[in-house]
Short mmCIF file of the C-alpha atoms (twelve columns), coordinates in Angstrom:
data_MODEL
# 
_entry.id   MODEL 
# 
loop_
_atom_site.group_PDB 
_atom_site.id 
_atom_site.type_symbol 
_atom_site.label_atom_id 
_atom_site.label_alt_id 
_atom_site.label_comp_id 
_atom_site.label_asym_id 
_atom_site.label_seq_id 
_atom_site.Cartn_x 
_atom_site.Cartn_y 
_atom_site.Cartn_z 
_atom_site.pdbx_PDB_model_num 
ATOM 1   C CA . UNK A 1   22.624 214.336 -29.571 1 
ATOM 2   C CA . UNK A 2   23.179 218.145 -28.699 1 
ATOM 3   C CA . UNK A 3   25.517 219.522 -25.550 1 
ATOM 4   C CA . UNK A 4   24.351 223.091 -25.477 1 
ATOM 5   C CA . UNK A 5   22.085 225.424 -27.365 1 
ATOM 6   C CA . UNK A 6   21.682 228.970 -27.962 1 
ATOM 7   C CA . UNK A 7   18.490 230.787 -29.626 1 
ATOM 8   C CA . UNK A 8   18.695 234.137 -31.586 1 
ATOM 9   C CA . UNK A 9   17.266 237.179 -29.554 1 
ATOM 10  C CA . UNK A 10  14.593 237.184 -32.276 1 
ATOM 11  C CA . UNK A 11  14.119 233.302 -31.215 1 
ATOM 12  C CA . UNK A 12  14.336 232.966 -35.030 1 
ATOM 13  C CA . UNK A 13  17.276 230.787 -35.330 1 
ATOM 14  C CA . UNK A 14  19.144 228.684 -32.857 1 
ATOM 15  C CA . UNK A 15  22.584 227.486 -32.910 1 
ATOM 16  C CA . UNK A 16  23.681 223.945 -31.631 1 
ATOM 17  C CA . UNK A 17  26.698 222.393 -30.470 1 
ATOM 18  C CA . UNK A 18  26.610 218.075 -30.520 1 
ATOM 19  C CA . UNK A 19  27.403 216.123 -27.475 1 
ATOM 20  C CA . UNK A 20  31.333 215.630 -28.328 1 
ATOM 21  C CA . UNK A 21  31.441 219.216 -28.792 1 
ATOM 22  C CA . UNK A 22  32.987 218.814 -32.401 1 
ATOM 23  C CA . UNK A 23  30.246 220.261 -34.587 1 
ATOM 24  C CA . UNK A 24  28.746 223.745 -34.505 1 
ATOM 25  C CA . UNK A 25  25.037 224.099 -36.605 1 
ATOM 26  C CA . UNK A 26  22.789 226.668 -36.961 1 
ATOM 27  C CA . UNK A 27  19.549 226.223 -37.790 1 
ATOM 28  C CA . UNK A 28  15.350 227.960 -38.153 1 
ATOM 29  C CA . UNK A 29  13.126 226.945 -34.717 1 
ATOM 30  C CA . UNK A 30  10.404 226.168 -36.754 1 
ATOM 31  C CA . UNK A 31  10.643 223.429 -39.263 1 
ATOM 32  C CA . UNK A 32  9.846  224.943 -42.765 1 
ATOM 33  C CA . UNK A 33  6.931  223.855 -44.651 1 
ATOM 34  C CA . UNK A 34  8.585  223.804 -47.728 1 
ATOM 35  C CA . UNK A 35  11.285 220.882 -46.603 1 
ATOM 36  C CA . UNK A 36  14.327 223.829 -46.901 1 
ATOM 37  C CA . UNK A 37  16.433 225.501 -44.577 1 
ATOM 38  C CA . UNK A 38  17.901 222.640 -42.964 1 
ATOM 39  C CA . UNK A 39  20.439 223.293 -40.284 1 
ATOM 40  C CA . UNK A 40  24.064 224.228 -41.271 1 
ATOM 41  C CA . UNK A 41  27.446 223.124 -39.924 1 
ATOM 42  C CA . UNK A 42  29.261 226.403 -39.171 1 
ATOM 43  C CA . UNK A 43  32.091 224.805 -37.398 1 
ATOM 44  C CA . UNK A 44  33.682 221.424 -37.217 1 
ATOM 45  C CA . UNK A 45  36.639 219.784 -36.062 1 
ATOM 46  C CA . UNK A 46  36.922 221.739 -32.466 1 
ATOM 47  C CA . UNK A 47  35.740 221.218 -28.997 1 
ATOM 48  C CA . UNK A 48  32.881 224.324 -28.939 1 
ATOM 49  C CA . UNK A 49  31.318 225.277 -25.385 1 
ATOM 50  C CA . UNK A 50  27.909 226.949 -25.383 1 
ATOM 51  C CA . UNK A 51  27.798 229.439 -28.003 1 
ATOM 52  C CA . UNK A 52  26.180 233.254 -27.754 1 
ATOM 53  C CA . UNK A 53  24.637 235.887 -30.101 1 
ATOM 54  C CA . UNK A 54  24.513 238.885 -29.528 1 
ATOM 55  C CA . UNK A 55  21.764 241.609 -30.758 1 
ATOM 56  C CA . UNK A 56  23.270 242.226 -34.013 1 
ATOM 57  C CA . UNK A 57  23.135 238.153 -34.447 1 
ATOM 58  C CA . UNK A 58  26.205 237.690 -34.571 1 
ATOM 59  C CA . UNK A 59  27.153 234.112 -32.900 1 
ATOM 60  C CA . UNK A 60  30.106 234.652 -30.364 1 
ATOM 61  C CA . UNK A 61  32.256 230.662 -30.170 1 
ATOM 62  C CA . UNK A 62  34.579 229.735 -27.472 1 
ATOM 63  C CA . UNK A 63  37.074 226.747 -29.421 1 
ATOM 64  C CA . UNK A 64  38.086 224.815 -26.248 1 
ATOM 65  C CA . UNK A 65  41.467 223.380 -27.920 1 
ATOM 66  C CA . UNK A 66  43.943 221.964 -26.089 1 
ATOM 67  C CA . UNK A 67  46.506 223.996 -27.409 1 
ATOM 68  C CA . UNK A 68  44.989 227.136 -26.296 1 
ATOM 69  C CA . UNK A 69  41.211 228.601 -26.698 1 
ATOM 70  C CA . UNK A 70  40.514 230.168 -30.008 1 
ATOM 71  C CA . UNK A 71  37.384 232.529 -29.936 1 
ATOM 72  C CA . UNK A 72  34.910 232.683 -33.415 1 
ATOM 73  C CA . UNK A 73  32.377 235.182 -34.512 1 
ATOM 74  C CA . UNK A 74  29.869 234.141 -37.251 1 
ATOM 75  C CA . UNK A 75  28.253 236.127 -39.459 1 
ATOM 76  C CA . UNK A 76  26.126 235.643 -42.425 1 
ATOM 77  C CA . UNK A 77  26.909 231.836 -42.036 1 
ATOM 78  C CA . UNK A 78  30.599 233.036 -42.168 1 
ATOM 79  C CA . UNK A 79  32.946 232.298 -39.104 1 
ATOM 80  C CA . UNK A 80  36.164 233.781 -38.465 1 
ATOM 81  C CA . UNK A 81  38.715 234.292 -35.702 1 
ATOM 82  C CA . UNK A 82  39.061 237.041 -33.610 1 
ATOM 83  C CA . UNK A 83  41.824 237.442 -30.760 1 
ATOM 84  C CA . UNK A 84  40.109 238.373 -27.247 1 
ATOM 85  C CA . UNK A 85  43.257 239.342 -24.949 1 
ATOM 86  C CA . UNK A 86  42.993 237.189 -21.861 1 
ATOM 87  C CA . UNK A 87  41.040 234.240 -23.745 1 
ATOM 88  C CA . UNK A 88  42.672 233.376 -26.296 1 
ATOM 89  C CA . UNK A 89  45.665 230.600 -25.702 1 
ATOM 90  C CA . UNK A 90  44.058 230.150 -22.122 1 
ATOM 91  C CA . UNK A 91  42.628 227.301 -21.136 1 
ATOM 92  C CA . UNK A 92  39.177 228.785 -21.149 1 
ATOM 93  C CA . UNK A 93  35.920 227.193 -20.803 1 
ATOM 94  C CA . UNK A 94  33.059 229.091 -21.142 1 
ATOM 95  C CA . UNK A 95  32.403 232.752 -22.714 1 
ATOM 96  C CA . UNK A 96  29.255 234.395 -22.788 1 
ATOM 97  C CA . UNK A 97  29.090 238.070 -25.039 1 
ATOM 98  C CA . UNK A 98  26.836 241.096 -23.862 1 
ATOM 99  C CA . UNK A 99  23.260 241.998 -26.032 1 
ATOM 100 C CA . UNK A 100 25.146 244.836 -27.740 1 
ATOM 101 C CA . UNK A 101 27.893 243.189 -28.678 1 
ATOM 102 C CA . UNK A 102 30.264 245.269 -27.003 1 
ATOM 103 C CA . UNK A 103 31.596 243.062 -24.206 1 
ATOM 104 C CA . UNK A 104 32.761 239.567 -23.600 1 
ATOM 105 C CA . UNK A 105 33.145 237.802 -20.842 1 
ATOM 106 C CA . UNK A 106 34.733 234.023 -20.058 1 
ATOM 107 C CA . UNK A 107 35.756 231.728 -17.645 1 
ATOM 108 C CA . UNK A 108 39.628 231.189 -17.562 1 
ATOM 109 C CA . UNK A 109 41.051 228.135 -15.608 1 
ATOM 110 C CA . UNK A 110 44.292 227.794 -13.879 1 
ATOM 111 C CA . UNK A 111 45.574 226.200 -10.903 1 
ATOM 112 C CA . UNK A 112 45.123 228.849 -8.770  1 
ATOM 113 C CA . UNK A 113 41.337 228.436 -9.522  1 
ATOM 114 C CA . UNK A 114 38.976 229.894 -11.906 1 
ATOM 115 C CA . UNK A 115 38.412 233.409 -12.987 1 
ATOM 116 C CA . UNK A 116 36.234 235.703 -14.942 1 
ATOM 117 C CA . UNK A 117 37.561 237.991 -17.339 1 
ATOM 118 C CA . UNK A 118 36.058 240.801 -19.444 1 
ATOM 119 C CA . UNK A 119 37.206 242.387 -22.966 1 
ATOM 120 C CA . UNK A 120 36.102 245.071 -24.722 1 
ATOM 121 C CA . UNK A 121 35.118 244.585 -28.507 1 
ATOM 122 C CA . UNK A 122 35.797 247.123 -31.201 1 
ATOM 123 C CA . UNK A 123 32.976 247.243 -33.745 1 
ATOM 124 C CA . UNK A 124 33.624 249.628 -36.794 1 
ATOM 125 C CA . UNK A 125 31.221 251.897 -38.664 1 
ATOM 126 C CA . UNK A 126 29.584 249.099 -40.825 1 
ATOM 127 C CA . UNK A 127 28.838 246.855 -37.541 1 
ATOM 128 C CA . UNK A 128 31.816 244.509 -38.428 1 
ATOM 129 C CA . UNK A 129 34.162 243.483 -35.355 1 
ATOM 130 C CA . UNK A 130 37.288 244.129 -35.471 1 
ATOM 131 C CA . UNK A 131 39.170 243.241 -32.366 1 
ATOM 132 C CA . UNK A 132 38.787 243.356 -28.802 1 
ATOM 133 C CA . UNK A 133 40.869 245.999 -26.424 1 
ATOM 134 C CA . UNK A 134 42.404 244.836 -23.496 1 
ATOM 135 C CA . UNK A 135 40.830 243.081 -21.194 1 
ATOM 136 C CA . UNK A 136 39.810 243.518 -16.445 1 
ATOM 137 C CA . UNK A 137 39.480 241.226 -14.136 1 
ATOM 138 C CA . UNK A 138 35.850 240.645 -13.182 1 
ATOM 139 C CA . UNK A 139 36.223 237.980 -10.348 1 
ATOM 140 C CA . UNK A 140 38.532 235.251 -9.042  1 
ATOM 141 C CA . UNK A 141 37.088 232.366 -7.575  1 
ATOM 142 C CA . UNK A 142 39.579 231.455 -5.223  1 
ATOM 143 C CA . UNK A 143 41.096 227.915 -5.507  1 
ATOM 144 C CA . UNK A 144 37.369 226.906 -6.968  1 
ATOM 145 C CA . UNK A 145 35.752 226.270 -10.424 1 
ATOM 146 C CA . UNK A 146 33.047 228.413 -11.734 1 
ATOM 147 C CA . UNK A 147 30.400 226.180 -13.432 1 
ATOM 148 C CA . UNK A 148 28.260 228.514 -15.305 1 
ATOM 149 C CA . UNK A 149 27.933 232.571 -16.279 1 
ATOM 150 C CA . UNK A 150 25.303 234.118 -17.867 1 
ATOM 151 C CA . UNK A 151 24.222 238.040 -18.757 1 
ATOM 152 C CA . UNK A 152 21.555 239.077 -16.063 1 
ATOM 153 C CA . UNK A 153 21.371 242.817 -16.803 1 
ATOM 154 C CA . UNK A 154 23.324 244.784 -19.464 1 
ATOM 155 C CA . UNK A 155 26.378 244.974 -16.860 1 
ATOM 156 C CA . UNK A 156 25.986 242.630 -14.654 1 
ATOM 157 C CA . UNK A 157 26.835 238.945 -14.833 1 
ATOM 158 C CA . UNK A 158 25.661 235.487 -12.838 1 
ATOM 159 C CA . UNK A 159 28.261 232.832 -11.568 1 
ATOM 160 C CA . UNK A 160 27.553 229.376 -10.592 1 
ATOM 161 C CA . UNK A 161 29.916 228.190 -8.324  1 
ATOM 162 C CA . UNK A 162 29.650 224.507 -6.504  1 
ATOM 163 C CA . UNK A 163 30.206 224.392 -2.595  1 
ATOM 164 C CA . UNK A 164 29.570 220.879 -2.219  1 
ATOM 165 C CA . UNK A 165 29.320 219.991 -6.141  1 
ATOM 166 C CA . UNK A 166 26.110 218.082 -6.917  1 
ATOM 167 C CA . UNK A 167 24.206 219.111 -3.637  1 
ATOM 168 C CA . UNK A 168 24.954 222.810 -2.411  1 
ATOM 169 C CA . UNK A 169 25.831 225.835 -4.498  1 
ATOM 170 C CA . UNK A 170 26.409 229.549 -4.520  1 
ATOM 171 C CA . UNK A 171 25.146 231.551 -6.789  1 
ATOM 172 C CA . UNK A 172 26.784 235.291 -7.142  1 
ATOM 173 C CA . UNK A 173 25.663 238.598 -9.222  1 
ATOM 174 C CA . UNK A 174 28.686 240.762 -9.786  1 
ATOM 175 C CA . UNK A 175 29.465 243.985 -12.114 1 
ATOM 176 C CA . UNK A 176 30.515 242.921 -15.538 1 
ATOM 177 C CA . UNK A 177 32.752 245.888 -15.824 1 
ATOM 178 C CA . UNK A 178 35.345 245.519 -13.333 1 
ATOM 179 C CA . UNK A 179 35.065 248.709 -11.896 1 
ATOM 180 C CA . UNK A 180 33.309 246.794 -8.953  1 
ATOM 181 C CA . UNK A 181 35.332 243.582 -8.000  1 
ATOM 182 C CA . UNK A 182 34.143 242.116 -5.414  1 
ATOM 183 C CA . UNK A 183 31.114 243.826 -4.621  1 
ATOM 184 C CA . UNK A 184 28.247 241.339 -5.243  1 
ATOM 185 C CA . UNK A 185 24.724 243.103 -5.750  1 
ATOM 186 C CA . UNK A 186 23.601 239.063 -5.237  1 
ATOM 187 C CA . UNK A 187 24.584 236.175 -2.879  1 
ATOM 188 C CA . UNK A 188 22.458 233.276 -2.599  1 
ATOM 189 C CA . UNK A 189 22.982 229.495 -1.733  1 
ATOM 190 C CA . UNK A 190 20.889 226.767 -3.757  1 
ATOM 191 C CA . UNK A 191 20.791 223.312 -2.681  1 
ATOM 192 C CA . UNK A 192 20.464 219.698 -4.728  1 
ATOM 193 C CA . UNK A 193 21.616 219.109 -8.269  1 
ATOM 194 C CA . UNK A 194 21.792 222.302 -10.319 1 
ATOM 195 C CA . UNK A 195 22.568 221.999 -14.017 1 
ATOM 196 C CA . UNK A 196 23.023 225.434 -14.587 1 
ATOM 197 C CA . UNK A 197 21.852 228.894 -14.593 1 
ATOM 198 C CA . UNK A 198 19.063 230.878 -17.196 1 
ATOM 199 C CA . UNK A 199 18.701 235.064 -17.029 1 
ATOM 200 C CA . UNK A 200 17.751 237.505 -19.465 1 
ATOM 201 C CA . UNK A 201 20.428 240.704 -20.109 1 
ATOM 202 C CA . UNK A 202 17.525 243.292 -19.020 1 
ATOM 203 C CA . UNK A 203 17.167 245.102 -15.999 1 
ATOM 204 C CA . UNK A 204 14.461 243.396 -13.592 1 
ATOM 205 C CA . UNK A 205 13.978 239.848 -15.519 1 
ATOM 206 C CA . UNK A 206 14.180 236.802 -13.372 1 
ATOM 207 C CA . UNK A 207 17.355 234.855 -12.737 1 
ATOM 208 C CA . UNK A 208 16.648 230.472 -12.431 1 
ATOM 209 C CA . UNK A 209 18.459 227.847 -11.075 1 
ATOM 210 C CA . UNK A 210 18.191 225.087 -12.967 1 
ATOM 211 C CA . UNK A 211 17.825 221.351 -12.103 1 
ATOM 212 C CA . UNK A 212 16.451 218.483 -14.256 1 
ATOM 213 C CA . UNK A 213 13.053 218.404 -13.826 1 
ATOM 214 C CA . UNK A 214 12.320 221.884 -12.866 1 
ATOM 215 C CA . UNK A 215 13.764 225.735 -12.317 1 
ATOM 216 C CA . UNK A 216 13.651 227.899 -9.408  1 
ATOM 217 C CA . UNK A 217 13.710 231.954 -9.555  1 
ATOM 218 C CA . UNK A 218 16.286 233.047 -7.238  1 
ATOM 219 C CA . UNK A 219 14.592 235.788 -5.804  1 
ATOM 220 C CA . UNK A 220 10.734 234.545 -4.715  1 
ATOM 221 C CA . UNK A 221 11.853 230.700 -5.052  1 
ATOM 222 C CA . UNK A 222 8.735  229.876 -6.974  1 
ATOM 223 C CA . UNK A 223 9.578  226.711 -8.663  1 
ATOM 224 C CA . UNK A 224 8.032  225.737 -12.289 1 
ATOM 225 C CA . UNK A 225 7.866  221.702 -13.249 1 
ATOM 226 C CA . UNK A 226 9.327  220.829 -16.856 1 
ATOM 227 C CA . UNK A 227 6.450  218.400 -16.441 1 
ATOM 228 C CA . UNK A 228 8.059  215.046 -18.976 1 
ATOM 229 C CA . UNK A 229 10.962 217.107 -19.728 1 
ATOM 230 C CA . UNK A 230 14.359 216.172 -18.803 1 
ATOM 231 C CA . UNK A 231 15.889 219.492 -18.710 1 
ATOM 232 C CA . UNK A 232 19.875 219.837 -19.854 1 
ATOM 233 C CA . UNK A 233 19.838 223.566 -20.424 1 
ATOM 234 C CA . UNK A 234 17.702 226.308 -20.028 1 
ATOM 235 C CA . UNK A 235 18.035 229.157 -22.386 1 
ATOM 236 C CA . UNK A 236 16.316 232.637 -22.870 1 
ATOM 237 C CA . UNK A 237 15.942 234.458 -26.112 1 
ATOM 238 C CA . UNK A 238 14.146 237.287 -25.476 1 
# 
C-alpha cells in the first residue's frame, strides 16, 4: 500500500512512502534477476510526504511531525537531518527540492492560509550539504490551501490550488526565486477531480493535470487515458 512515490532522475531507483506515511523505502525499478536488491527502509517511525531527489541523488524528506516538520537528506542509504529556516518546526506539508540541489521549496500552513517558501542550500566542495541559508517568500495563498507544487523549469514552480475542491481548480506558475512575487508567467483554471500535478524541471516540457483515469497538458489540453490504470500520482523522472 504506497501514498506517494518518487523515481531517481536516472529512473534507476525509486523511493516510496506507505499509505500511513510511517515508512520511507528505496528501492531498483526493475526487479533483479538474481532475487537481490530488495527495497530498503530508509526511514521509519514519522509521517513522510512525497519525497524528492535531486540530480546528485540525493533524496530530499519532509517529516510531517506534529511537533514541528523535520526535513531529511539521504545519501548512500544514509539519512540525516538538516535544518531548512522557514520549514523546519512549521507545520509544513509538502517540499519539493530543485534538479541541482541548490533550492528547496515547501508548503507551510497557518491560519492565515498556506504559503510557499524557498531556502537556499549550501553544498560544500565534496557535494555534501551542509545547511540551508535563509530562506524568501515565494507566494501566499491567501486564506486558501495549496494542494500540490512541483519543479516546472529550473526556477519556476507549479501550485495547485482548489477553488471549489473536488470540481474546479487553479493552477499557477510562479518564479521560484522570490525576486518575482506575484507575477505568474501561468494562470489556468481546470475543472473535475484533480489528484495532482506532474512537470519536468526543464525549460519547455509539458505541465499535466492529473485526474484518475487520465492527464491533461495544460497548455494544448490534449488528454492521454491511463487506459486500466487507476492513477494516484503521476511522476516524471527524466
Amino acid at each position: 500500500a504506497v501514498e506517494a512515490v518518487a523515481a531517481r532522475p536516472d529512473a534507476e531507483v525509486v523511493a516510496a512512502v506507505d499509505q500511513a506515511g510511517r515508512r520511507l523505502q528505496v528501492g531498483p525499478v526493475r526487479q533483479p534477476t538474481d532475487g537481490g536488491a530488495e527495497a530498503r527502509t530508509i526511514l521509519s517511525g514519522g509521517t513522510y510526504a512525497r519525497p524528492s531527489w535531486d540530480v546528485a541523488g540525493r533524496l530530499w524528506v519532509l517529516d510531517r511531525r506534529r511537533t514541528g516538520a523535520r526535513v531529511w537528506v539521504v545519501e548512500n542509504d544514509r539519512a540525516r537531518e538538516v535544518g531548512v529556516a522557514g520549514v523546519t518546526g512549521t507545520d509544513a506539508r509538502q517540499l519539493v527540492v530543485s534538479r541541482d540541489g541548490t533550492r528547496l521549496v515547501a508548503v507551510v500552513r497557518s491560519v492565515e492560509g498556506d504559503a510557499v517558501v524557498g531556502a537556499r542550500v549550501s553544498i560544500n566542495g565534496r557535494g555534501r550539504v551542509g545547511s540551508t541559508r535563509g530562506q524568501y517568500l515565494v507566494r501566499a495563498a491567501e486564506g486558501t490551501v495549496i494542494d500540490d507544487v512541483v519543479w516546472t523549469s529550473p526556477t519556476r514552480v507549479g501550485l495547485l490550488t482548489p477553488t471549489a475542491p473536488g470540481s474546479l481548480y487553479e493552477v499557477d506558475v510562479v518564479a521560484a526565486d522570490g525576486a518575482s512575487f506575484g507575477v505568474d508567467a501561468l494562470s489556468t483554471i481546470v475543472t473535475g477531480r484533480v489528484i495532482g500535478l506532474a512537470a519536468a524541471p526543464s525549460r519547455g516540457a509539458p505541465m499535466f493535470a492529473v485526474y484518475a483515469d487520465r492527464y491533461v497538458d495544460l497548455v494544448d489540453q490534449e488528454s492521454q487515458a491511463a487506459d486500466d490504470l487507476v492513477l494516484t500520482q503521476l511522476d516524471n523522472a527524466g
